[in-house]
Structures are given as structure tokens and as C-alpha cells.
Amino acid sequence: MFSLVLWAGLPLLGFGSITVPVNNHWAGGFQARVCFNIDKDMSSWVIHLAFDQPVQTLDVWTANAQSTSADKKEWSLTNKEWNAVEHVGDELCIDLMGHGDGDIAPVITATLEGAEGGGSHQVITSAPRTTVNLPPGVTTAEPQPTAPLSVPDGNGFPATTRVANVRDGLSEQWLTFTITGPTVTGWVVKFRCNKPVTNLHVADADALSHNEDMTEWLLVNNDNKIALKAGTLEMKIEVKLVNVQDSAPQCSAILINMGVDNYTCGELPNKANSKYNYDDVLYKSILFYEAQRSGKLPANNRIPWRGDSALNDGDGGVDLTGGWYDAGDFVKFNFPMAWSTAILNWGLLQFKDAYEAAGQLEWMYESVKWPLDYLLKCHASDDVLYVQVGDGGADHGSWGRPEDMKMARPAFKIDASKPGSEVAMETAVAFVTGHLAFKEKDPPYSAKLLQHAKSLWEFAVTHKGKYSESVSAAASYYNSVNVTDELCWGSLWLYKATKEPKYLEEALKHYDASPDWGMSWDDVFIGNQVLLYELTKEEKYKAAVEGTFKEWFPGGTVPYTPKGLAYRLQWGALRYSSNMAMAALMAAEAGIHPDEYRHWAMCQIHYALGDTGRSFVVGFGKNPPVSPHHRSSSRPNLPVRCNMNYLHLDTPNTHMLCGALVGGPDSSDGYKDSRENYVNNEVACDYNAGFQTAVAGLRSLLLRNLHPEQKGSATCPYHGAAP
């Protein structure tokens, strides 16, 4: 890649100017994405950005950013060496995160220029060009026109070099790097010589690419040495001179840490002045779901380290792209996905004012529409519903990026001969709650969702059976215990939406008044109890709700940690406490012991947000998790390859998985923040669903002056018995 100075005088191709929309903004920052359709081959590129107000800093992961005006209203973006080449038909997209004064949402104009036929370049074939992510501030080396070469520019560790054993055109280049700071996890070496060299051999790295005259090489670490601790690293590179008669080359090198990403979630202002910033939690939890997206990402994607993935998901012509990856893996398990969607929709319906106050309403609509669109594809016909995409065994045996997946991704379905009442009914609930949520915003889409919900209800009622008995691939991961609670759940929601008596009649056939063990993707008994009381106001349903929370409040059968967490199960303890906090808030909305239930729910959520001295939400609060059990956020930046070795490194994840709620503590409030600790430190779509809805509920209470903090009952842990 030539520098801007060397481009001077070359003919430039102008691709015109475009206005760039700001996707998100907050106090002190904004996010945007600039995209150009390429209509002529380019071997290098420059994008000029003009802002209508000063931008103090600009974080860009796939280009070099430089301010070009004293007032910081003009910036230039130049290609990295490994994404320099663009061909006709390509789309060049660059994600930006800018910082300025105040709530900045600038007007942005972008112009793309390309140097016609100019510049040496290298082609990386290991990954798509436009998905390369580099740490902010890392710049690549510029070719020097004359020898001797100086150490390349870059935010890395330069090498001292010495030459040994020169004979017959062969040379040994010994490089010594002094590594400082935190452990390097995944790295590249930019190796440059003043003469063309070839046949590079190095024990700990592989030659990935080179420029046209073979004077610049990019080396990437192999599995021999993926992590480098502080200290001295000595590396021997054997090279062969292209012209064997030449004297030994003068070479230099710089090692760049590819396990660094300075992307942060940002922070919304705490407009409510509450103990915890609920607006910020809602914003970040929605970002977590965006990080879980599968398929072709939208133009307003806010997760710069994620790209398009699983674009071939399908079965026999049925398009099954989209949806959410389940947890730290890349399988799409529709049962928990549908439940999560339904719970988030329920929160959007009940606590819409919270999302409005947080400035997250439109993002929330986009968030839930993503899985709804996918689930609509999965309902291929009245009696056919796809319920899983991906092989759990093969998936869990690998560790990498979803963008790089090469494994087979089989699709699994239920039908009349192999039924699955619970997953069919849970998907119906996702649709009917979506119908209610989009009723005013998008009436045609809302009507479509209701139509599919009714069809799936008929299917689930007519062909009863457990889906995990019909789809053995799901049994080891999301095995269903029974179908009765979902048959009641789906019928109640359809009754709520339509008021047709047949739905209530079917719901009552499957209703269970017993105390609920704990709400989750496979247990919605407490949801049924709350809904029936809300819909009928009959005392027996209120008594059932009270019976459930008698077991969950202090003094009941559910044990508590010393610091006050209702501790149902070690695996995902915060999931169960958050789900039951959500259920308590919904019961309070229906008029059941509102003061006590809200106080208890607040204490359970505040435990997760920081009451014990640490947060259990990535990117939020004091001492949050940094190493969740999550593949895509743990992997280093391209072009470093990712594999199972990165699971076992004792280092933070490269990328921040904003808003993810980890599984939580052990029964003594102990917690180990380690990727290997999947019991306590995995994340999942269903973990965040009840949690986010409960946070929305608490934010809504603040708006209505009903929050425990406003009513003088904010002490935690909660010690009172169930009312």
C-alpha cells in the first residue's frame, strides 16, 4: 500500500459523495456505518469523511483513521494492507465509532477515492476482505522507496535483528521481540526486507501473504505459540533470496497483538438517577442479542467484530438463515429462542414506557423482529416447523468464529408424524406476543404473525407429543420435560389476543396450580398462573401465584446464598432468579402484593447488577465479567486463525460481549470468571430474556413513582417472608 504522499499526482477515481446515517448516539459518542458499492477494481482506497461538528477521536477497526483538519471536522480512512483490494461488485463497508462533546449525532458526508492501478498490494485468501477486524490504533507498515529499511510503523513490538549463517542465497534472520503489558493472544508479524525473499520458514508462525515484489511478508502465529507473556521472544526466520547472488538482506519486523479490541459498549446517562442505570442495562442487553445474530447482518449492525455467517442454513429449498445463536455456541435451538422472544415481547408490551424512556424502543423492535422473521421461515407449512439448525456435537467440539464455519449444519423439523407440541406452542406464543407488540407499528406484519400463531396452535393441539422425542438431536441440549404447561401458555396468549373461548377452554385443560419449580424455557407454569389471574381476576389463580412465591421467598423451599440470591440451581443461577423476578413484577402489575413482590424482584436483579460488589453483566458496572464462555467474542482478530486452544487461555476475551448476563455464582456467592467455567460463566439468549424484561419493569416503576427506592423499601437483601 502506498502512502498518501506517494499517491500525489496519480489519477484518482471519484465515486461520489454519500450521506452517512448515524446508527446510534449517546452522551459523548456515536456509531455509524459507511458503505460503497464498488464499480471499478481498486488496489487501494481512501475514504474522506466530512462532519458538521468536531469529532475528537474516531475508532475504526478495518481502516486507518486520521484527522486531516485542525478543527477535526475532516478525517480520512485508508485501507489496511489486507483489505486493500476491492473488485467490481464488492460492497465496502466500514464501521465507525466517534467521540465528541455532548450528545453528538453529526451529519456525515463520505467520499470514496481509489488509486487507479497504483500501489503494491497483497491478497489474503483466508477470510473475506471486508470482515477483517484490527485493534483501534494499529497501523500497518508503509513500503519504503530506498534501503536501508527502518522499523515499520505500527502499534506493536519492534524487533532487534541479526543475520547468521548466510550461504548459497539462504539467510537466517534472528528476531528478538520484547513483549510488554498483558499477554498477547494471537499475533501477526510484519516482516520486511530491502531485497526480495522467498521460502520463509519459521517454527512458530506461518507465512500468510506477501506483496508483489516479495519484500514484505505477513506472518501469522500457528498453534505452537498462540499466547505470548511479557518477556523476550526470539524467532528465527529462514529466508531464501530471490537473486541468490545478492548479499544478505537487511530486514526488520514488528509483532502486532491481534487479541486486542478497544471497542467498548459506551454508556447511557442515568436519567432516572437510580442506584443502577437501568437505561444502560437495557441498551447493552439489546446489544448482546445483536451479537448473537446469525445470517446476513443489517446495514445498521452495531457490533463491529461480527460479520455475516451461516448464509447457507436451510433444508431442501427452505431458507433457514437468520435467528440467534443460542449461547456461546453456534447452534440455533428454536425452543429456547422462541421462549426468549416471547418473554422479551411480553416485556415490550407491559413496559413499553421503559424502552421509550431509555431511547431504546426502535432498537427493541428491531431486536425482537430478528428472531420473529427467522421463526416465520421455520414454519414452512401448517404442519411443518423447523426446530433446530446445527449439530450440537460437532459445534460444541469446535471453537472459532461463526463467520468461518465450515461444518455441516443439518436442519431438524417436527411434523404430523413426529410432533412437538411444546416447541410448536412456544413458537406460537412468540408469534402472538409479536402480533400484539407490532399491532400499531406494522399492522400487516402483526396480522401475519397472528395467522402463523393460530396455525401452530392447531398443529400443537392436534398432534401432541414431545419434540425432544421426535428430534433426538435436541434431547441432549434442550430436552423437554412435558408439554402441558406450553399447551396452557400458548392457549392463554391466543385467548388474550383474540378473546375466542376455545383458547381459554383448551388452556384450562392443561392448567396446573402447583407451586412452580422455576420459570425457564421449559417451565412456564408461573406464567400461566399470572396470566389466568390477569385475564379472569379469580382468587384461585391469585392463590396459585402466592403459592409459588411462598416457596421462592425467604423461608420457602428455595435456598438462598449468604448475600441474598434465590439459588435454584448452580447452572445458570441468575437465569432462574431473574426469570422469577420478572414473574413477580408481572404479578405485581396484575395487583398481587405489588410492594412486596417488587421489592423482592428488585433485590434479585440488583444482586446481578452489583450489590455483592461486582456486576455479572459484561460491560456494565463494577468489576464485570471479562471472560465469558462465548466463542465469537473470545477469538482474536483476523487474520489469526481461531481454535480450541483459545478456550483454555487464562486471558480476557478479545471483544466485549456487551450486556451479556453470565450464569452466576455458586451457592456461597463464589464466582470464577473463566471461559472454561461454562457452568457459571456461559451466556445464553434465554439468560438475558427474563433479566432484560425485569430491568424494563424496574425502569417502568421509576417512571410511575412506584419503584421501591421511591417508596422507602429499597433495602437488600430481602429478608421478609412471602405475603
PDB file of C-alpha atoms in Angstrom, residues 71-273:
ATOM      1  CA  ASP A  71     -10.922  21.662  13.586  1.00  0.00           C
ATOM      2  CA  LYS A  72     -11.268  17.838  13.433  1.00  0.00           C
ATOM      3  CA  LYS A  73     -14.246  18.041  11.100  1.00  0.00           C
ATOM      4  CA  GLU A  74     -12.434  16.235   8.294  1.00  0.00           C
ATOM      5  CA  TRP A  75     -10.992  12.733   8.511  1.00  0.00           C
ATOM      6  CA  SER A  76      -9.542  10.209   6.094  1.00  0.00           C
ATOM      7  CA  LEU A  77      -9.770   6.436   6.182  1.00  0.00           C
ATOM      8  CA  THR A  78      -7.154   4.412   4.329  1.00  0.00           C
ATOM      9  CA  ASN A  79      -7.204   0.688   3.753  1.00  0.00           C
ATOM     10  CA  LYS A  80      -5.328  -1.842   5.798  1.00  0.00           C
ATOM     11  CA  GLU A  81      -2.875  -3.900   3.771  1.00  0.00           C
ATOM     12  CA  TRP A  82      -5.020  -6.987   3.969  1.00  0.00           C
ATOM     13  CA  ASN A  83      -8.223  -5.321   2.761  1.00  0.00           C
ATOM     14  CA  ALA A  84      -6.704  -3.093   0.097  1.00  0.00           C
ATOM     15  CA  VAL A  85      -8.108  -4.907  -2.930  1.00  0.00           C
ATOM     16  CA  GLU A  86     -11.718  -4.290  -3.968  1.00  0.00           C
ATOM     17  CA  HIS A  87     -13.336  -5.688  -7.091  1.00  0.00           C
ATOM     18  CA  VAL A  88     -16.311  -4.706  -9.200  1.00  0.00           C
ATOM     19  CA  GLY A  89     -19.463  -5.835  -7.426  1.00  0.00           C
ATOM     20  CA  ASP A  90     -17.949  -5.747  -3.920  1.00  0.00           C
ATOM     21  CA  GLU A  91     -19.513  -3.733  -1.139  1.00  0.00           C
ATOM     22  CA  LEU A  92     -17.013  -1.853   1.004  1.00  0.00           C
ATOM     23  CA  CYS A  93     -18.444  -1.160   4.463  1.00  0.00           C
ATOM     24  CA  ILE A  94     -16.616   0.491   7.343  1.00  0.00           C
ATOM     25  CA  ASP A  95     -17.945   0.750  10.927  1.00  0.00           C
ATOM     26  CA  LEU A  96     -17.118   3.928  12.841  1.00  0.00           C
ATOM     27  CA  MET A  97     -17.316   4.894  16.492  1.00  0.00           C
ATOM     28  CA  GLY A  98     -16.711   8.583  17.064  1.00  0.00           C
ATOM     29  CA  HIS A  99     -16.369  10.666  20.194  1.00  0.00           C
ATOM     30  CA  GLY A 100     -17.086  14.337  20.758  1.00  0.00           C
ATOM     31  CA  ASP A 101     -18.662  16.788  23.164  1.00  0.00           C
ATOM     32  CA  GLY A 102     -22.224  16.267  24.345  1.00  0.00           C
ATOM     33  CA  ASP A 103     -24.824  14.008  22.760  1.00  0.00           C
ATOM     34  CA  ILE A 104     -23.160  14.048  19.359  1.00  0.00           C
ATOM     35  CA  ALA A 105     -25.083  12.972  16.229  1.00  0.00           C
ATOM     36  CA  PRO A 106     -23.189  14.616  13.371  1.00  0.00           C
ATOM     37  CA  VAL A 107     -24.176  14.959   9.744  1.00  0.00           C
ATOM     38  CA  ILE A 108     -21.590  12.896   7.863  1.00  0.00           C
ATOM     39  CA  THR A 109     -20.636  13.090   4.203  1.00  0.00           C
ATOM     40  CA  ALA A 110     -18.350  10.394   2.775  1.00  0.00           C
ATOM     41  CA  THR A 111     -16.416  10.294  -0.497  1.00  0.00           C
ATOM     42  CA  LEU A 112     -14.522   7.265  -1.806  1.00  0.00           C
ATOM     43  CA  GLU A 113     -11.431   7.614  -3.952  1.00  0.00           C
ATOM     44  CA  GLY A 114      -9.212   4.892  -5.419  1.00  0.00           C
ATOM     45  CA  ALA A 115      -5.738   4.957  -6.935  1.00  0.00           C
ATOM     46  CA  GLU A 116      -6.120   3.650 -10.480  1.00  0.00           C
ATOM     47  CA  GLY A 117      -3.777   0.706 -10.929  1.00  0.00           C
ATOM     48  CA  GLY A 118      -1.362   2.075  -8.351  1.00  0.00           C
ATOM     49  CA  GLY A 119       0.252   0.567  -5.290  1.00  0.00           C
ATOM     50  CA  SER A 120       1.715  -2.781  -4.392  1.00  0.00           C
ATOM     51  CA  HIS A 121      -0.677  -4.982  -2.536  1.00  0.00           C
ATOM     52  CA  GLN A 122      -1.164  -8.416  -1.077  1.00  0.00           C
ATOM     53  CA  VAL A 123      -4.208 -10.620  -1.247  1.00  0.00           C
ATOM     54  CA  ILE A 124      -5.329 -12.516   1.839  1.00  0.00           C
ATOM     55  CA  THR A 125      -7.414 -15.522   0.899  1.00  0.00           C
ATOM     56  CA  SER A 126      -8.143 -16.874   4.368  1.00  0.00           C
ATOM     57  CA  ALA A 127     -11.113 -14.590   5.049  1.00  0.00           C
ATOM     58  CA  PRO A 128     -13.381 -12.067   3.317  1.00  0.00           C
ATOM     59  CA  ARG A 129     -11.663  -8.758   2.918  1.00  0.00           C
ATOM     60  CA  THR A 130     -14.361  -6.614   4.473  1.00  0.00           C
ATOM     61  CA  THR A 131     -14.612  -8.652   7.697  1.00  0.00           C
ATOM     62  CA  VAL A 132     -11.053  -8.014   8.874  1.00  0.00           C
ATOM     63  CA  ASN A 133     -11.052  -6.522  12.374  1.00  0.00           C
ATOM     64  CA  LEU A 134      -7.933  -4.887  13.799  1.00  0.00           C
ATOM     65  CA  PRO A 135      -7.471  -3.147  17.144  1.00  0.00           C
ATOM     66  CA  PRO A 136      -8.077   0.581  17.064  1.00  0.00           C
ATOM     67  CA  GLY A 137      -4.798   2.437  16.686  1.00  0.00           C
ATOM     68  CA  VAL A 138      -2.983  -0.371  14.880  1.00  0.00           C
ATOM     69  CA  THR A 139      -1.485   0.921  11.674  1.00  0.00           C
ATOM     70  CA  THR A 140       0.276  -1.118   9.040  1.00  0.00           C
ATOM     71  CA  ALA A 141       3.768  -0.675   7.644  1.00  0.00           C
ATOM     72  CA  GLU A 142       4.378   1.530   4.620  1.00  0.00           C
ATOM     73  CA  PRO A 143       6.809   0.394   1.887  1.00  0.00           C
ATOM     74  CA  GLN A 144       9.998   2.449   1.892  1.00  0.00           C
ATOM     75  CA  PRO A 145      11.363   3.520  -1.504  1.00  0.00           C
ATOM     76  CA  THR A 146      15.059   3.021  -0.667  1.00  0.00           C
ATOM     77  CA  ALA A 147      17.259   0.835   1.550  1.00  0.00           C
ATOM     78  CA  PRO A 148      18.120   0.548   4.336  1.00  0.00           C
ATOM     79  CA  LEU A 149      14.646  -0.057   5.766  1.00  0.00           C
ATOM     80  CA  SER A 150      13.585   1.399   9.059  1.00  0.00           C
ATOM     81  CA  VAL A 151      11.393  -0.439  11.547  1.00  0.00           C
ATOM     82  CA  PRO A 152       7.818  -0.401  10.214  1.00  0.00           C
ATOM     83  CA  ASP A 153       5.294   1.884  11.817  1.00  0.00           C
ATOM     84  CA  GLY A 154       2.652   0.247  13.959  1.00  0.00           C
ATOM     85  CA  ASN A 155       1.237  -0.199  17.420  1.00  0.00           C
ATOM     86  CA  GLY A 156       3.242  -3.300  18.200  1.00  0.00           C
ATOM     87  CA  PHE A 157       6.570  -4.675  19.390  1.00  0.00           C
ATOM     88  CA  PRO A 158       9.528  -3.931  17.075  1.00  0.00           C
ATOM     89  CA  ALA A 159      12.290  -6.497  16.752  1.00  0.00           C
ATOM     90  CA  THR A 160      16.009  -6.179  17.014  1.00  0.00           C
ATOM     91  CA  THR A 161      17.533  -8.240  14.226  1.00  0.00           C
ATOM     92  CA  ARG A 162      20.759 -10.031  13.432  1.00  0.00           C
ATOM     93  CA  VAL A 163      21.824 -12.125  10.457  1.00  0.00           C
ATOM     94  CA  ALA A 164      23.503 -15.520  10.761  1.00  0.00           C
ATOM     95  CA  ASN A 165      24.581 -18.395   8.547  1.00  0.00           C
ATOM     96  CA  VAL A 166      24.458 -16.811   5.080  1.00  0.00           C
ATOM     97  CA  ARG A 167      25.254 -19.264   2.279  1.00  0.00           C
ATOM     98  CA  ASP A 168      24.032 -20.156  -1.214  1.00  0.00           C
ATOM     99  CA  GLY A 169      21.352 -17.482  -1.172  1.00  0.00           C
ATOM    100  CA  LEU A 170      19.991 -18.658   2.217  1.00  0.00           C
ATOM    101  CA  SER A 171      19.876 -16.394   5.248  1.00  0.00           C
ATOM    102  CA  GLU A 172      18.858 -16.833   8.879  1.00  0.00           C
ATOM    103  CA  GLN A 173      17.205 -13.751  10.291  1.00  0.00           C
ATOM    104  CA  TRP A 174      17.078 -13.764  14.100  1.00  0.00           C
ATOM    105  CA  LEU A 175      14.406 -11.515  15.565  1.00  0.00           C
ATOM    106  CA  THR A 176      14.172 -10.564  19.236  1.00  0.00           C
ATOM    107  CA  PHE A 177      10.900  -9.055  20.439  1.00  0.00           C
ATOM    108  CA  THR A 178      10.442  -7.552  23.892  1.00  0.00           C
ATOM    109  CA  ILE A 179       6.823  -8.173  24.891  1.00  0.00           C
ATOM    110  CA  THR A 180       5.383  -5.831  27.488  1.00  0.00           C
ATOM    111  CA  GLY A 181       1.957  -5.421  29.010  1.00  0.00           C
ATOM    112  CA  PRO A 182      -0.753  -8.067  29.138  1.00  0.00           C
ATOM    113  CA  THR A 183      -0.469 -11.439  27.448  1.00  0.00           C
ATOM    114  CA  VAL A 184      -0.571 -11.341  23.655  1.00  0.00           C
ATOM    115  CA  THR A 185      -3.294 -13.709  22.437  1.00  0.00           C
ATOM    116  CA  GLY A 186      -2.960 -14.223  18.725  1.00  0.00           C
ATOM    117  CA  TRP A 187      -0.426 -12.226  16.748  1.00  0.00           C
ATOM    118  CA  VAL A 188       0.992 -11.338  13.364  1.00  0.00           C
ATOM    119  CA  VAL A 189       4.489 -10.302  12.356  1.00  0.00           C
ATOM    120  CA  LYS A 190       5.088  -7.773   9.609  1.00  0.00           C
ATOM    121  CA  PHE A 191       8.450  -8.772   8.165  1.00  0.00           C
ATOM    122  CA  ARG A 192      10.205  -6.509   5.655  1.00  0.00           C
ATOM    123  CA  CYS A 193      13.498  -6.764   3.800  1.00  0.00           C
ATOM    124  CA  ASN A 194      15.293  -4.462   1.399  1.00  0.00           C
ATOM    125  CA  LYS A 195      15.568  -7.311  -1.137  1.00  0.00           C
ATOM    126  CA  PRO A 196      13.055  -9.854  -2.385  1.00  0.00           C
ATOM    127  CA  VAL A 197      12.991 -13.038  -0.291  1.00  0.00           C
ATOM    128  CA  THR A 198      11.067 -16.266  -0.558  1.00  0.00           C
ATOM    129  CA  ASN A 199      10.622 -19.704   1.040  1.00  0.00           C
ATOM    130  CA  LEU A 200      10.155 -18.293   4.532  1.00  0.00           C
ATOM    131  CA  HIS A 201      10.346 -20.868   7.296  1.00  0.00           C
ATOM    132  CA  VAL A 202       9.661 -20.094  10.961  1.00  0.00           C
ATOM    133  CA  ALA A 203       8.780 -22.524  13.738  1.00  0.00           C
ATOM    134  CA  ASP A 204       6.036 -20.543  15.459  1.00  0.00           C
ATOM    135  CA  ALA A 205       4.309 -18.831  12.545  1.00  0.00           C
ATOM    136  CA  ASP A 206       3.096 -19.353   9.006  1.00  0.00           C
ATOM    137  CA  ALA A 207       3.682 -17.086   6.028  1.00  0.00           C
ATOM    138  CA  LEU A 208       0.240 -15.839   5.114  1.00  0.00           C
ATOM    139  CA  SER A 209       0.870 -13.376   2.287  1.00  0.00           C
ATOM    140  CA  HIS A 210       3.375 -11.079   0.646  1.00  0.00           C
ATOM    141  CA  ASN A 211       3.481  -8.061  -1.624  1.00  0.00           C
ATOM    142  CA  GLU A 212       4.177  -8.193  -5.342  1.00  0.00           C
ATOM    143  CA  ASP A 213       7.963  -7.763  -5.176  1.00  0.00           C
ATOM    144  CA  MET A 214       8.267 -10.148  -2.184  1.00  0.00           C
ATOM    145  CA  THR A 215       9.957  -7.647   0.106  1.00  0.00           C
ATOM    146  CA  GLU A 216       7.065  -7.536   2.612  1.00  0.00           C
ATOM    147  CA  TRP A 217       5.577 -10.585   4.298  1.00  0.00           C
ATOM    148  CA  LEU A 218       2.783 -11.119   6.758  1.00  0.00           C
ATOM    149  CA  LEU A 219       3.291 -13.971   9.214  1.00  0.00           C
ATOM    150  CA  VAL A 220       0.548 -15.270  11.466  1.00  0.00           C
ATOM    151  CA  ASN A 221       1.018 -17.379  14.585  1.00  0.00           C
ATOM    152  CA  ASN A 222       0.431 -21.110  14.369  1.00  0.00           C
ATOM    153  CA  ASP A 223      -0.608 -23.427  17.189  1.00  0.00           C
ATOM    154  CA  ASN A 224       2.904 -23.774  18.552  1.00  0.00           C
ATOM    155  CA  LYS A 225       2.768 -20.436  20.323  1.00  0.00           C
ATOM    156  CA  ILE A 226      -0.572 -18.655  20.362  1.00  0.00           C
ATOM    157  CA  ALA A 227      -0.033 -16.687  23.583  1.00  0.00           C
ATOM    158  CA  LEU A 228       2.974 -14.564  24.464  1.00  0.00           C
ATOM    159  CA  LYS A 229       3.564 -13.447  28.024  1.00  0.00           C
ATOM    160  CA  ALA A 230       5.635 -10.424  28.967  1.00  0.00           C
ATOM    161  CA  GLY A 231       9.299 -11.067  28.323  1.00  0.00           C
ATOM    162  CA  THR A 232      11.602 -11.784  25.426  1.00  0.00           C
ATOM    163  CA  LEU A 233      10.603 -13.781  22.352  1.00  0.00           C
ATOM    164  CA  GLU A 234      13.339 -14.923  19.974  1.00  0.00           C
ATOM    165  CA  MET A 235      12.303 -16.014  16.500  1.00  0.00           C
ATOM    166  CA  LYS A 236      14.407 -17.451  13.701  1.00  0.00           C
ATOM    167  CA  ILE A 237      13.197 -16.878  10.153  1.00  0.00           C
ATOM    168  CA  GLU A 238      14.935 -18.741   7.358  1.00  0.00           C
ATOM    169  CA  VAL A 239      14.629 -16.967   4.019  1.00  0.00           C
ATOM    170  CA  LYS A 240      15.890 -17.551   0.507  1.00  0.00           C
ATOM    171  CA  LEU A 241      16.971 -14.668  -1.653  1.00  0.00           C
ATOM    172  CA  VAL A 242      15.199 -14.472  -4.987  1.00  0.00           C
ATOM    173  CA  ASN A 243      18.540 -13.462  -6.514  1.00  0.00           C
ATOM    174  CA  VAL A 244      20.941 -15.943  -4.922  1.00  0.00           C
ATOM    175  CA  GLN A 245      23.940 -13.777  -5.867  1.00  0.00           C
ATOM    176  CA  ASP A 246      22.799 -10.951  -3.619  1.00  0.00           C
ATOM    177  CA  SER A 247      24.315 -10.274  -0.218  1.00  0.00           C
ATOM    178  CA  ALA A 248      22.287 -10.884   2.921  1.00  0.00           C
ATOM    179  CA  PRO A 249      19.155  -8.731   3.135  1.00  0.00           C
ATOM    180  CA  GLN A 250      18.568  -6.078   5.742  1.00  0.00           C
ATOM    181  CA  CYS A 251      15.285  -6.936   7.439  1.00  0.00           C
ATOM    182  CA  SER A 252      13.066  -5.511  10.132  1.00  0.00           C
ATOM    183  CA  ALA A 253       9.908  -6.702  11.814  1.00  0.00           C
ATOM    184  CA  ILE A 254       7.126  -5.725  14.140  1.00  0.00           C
ATOM    185  CA  LEU A 255       4.844  -8.065  16.091  1.00  0.00           C
ATOM    186  CA  ILE A 256       1.229  -6.925  16.490  1.00  0.00           C
ATOM    187  CA  ASN A 257      -1.122  -8.251  19.160  1.00  0.00           C
ATOM    188  CA  MET A 258      -4.333  -9.348  17.433  1.00  0.00           C
ATOM    189  CA  GLY A 259      -6.034 -10.159  20.734  1.00  0.00           C
ATOM    190  CA  VAL A 260      -6.867  -6.504  21.366  1.00  0.00           C
ATOM    191  CA  ASP A 261     -10.087  -4.676  20.580  1.00  0.00           C
ATOM    192  CA  ASN A 262     -10.675  -1.252  22.098  1.00  0.00           C
ATOM    193  CA  TYR A 263     -14.370  -1.377  21.256  1.00  0.00           C
ATOM    194  CA  THR A 264     -16.474  -0.558  24.283  1.00  0.00           C
ATOM    195  CA  CYS A 265     -20.196  -0.535  24.777  1.00  0.00           C
ATOM    196  CA  GLY A 266     -20.401   3.133  25.640  1.00  0.00           C
ATOM    197  CA  GLU A 267     -22.674   4.228  28.472  1.00  0.00           C
ATOM    198  CA  LEU A 268     -26.057   5.909  28.511  1.00  0.00           C
ATOM    199  CA  PRO A 269     -26.693   8.640  31.062  1.00  0.00           C
ATOM    200  CA  ASN A 270     -28.598   7.613  34.175  1.00  0.00           C
ATOM    201  CA  LYS A 271     -31.520   9.957  33.590  1.00  0.00           C
ATOM    202  CA  ALA A 272     -33.555   8.395  36.391  1.00  0.00           C
ATOM    203  CA  ASN A 273     -30.761   8.861  38.976  1.00  0.00           C
TER     204      ASN A 273
END
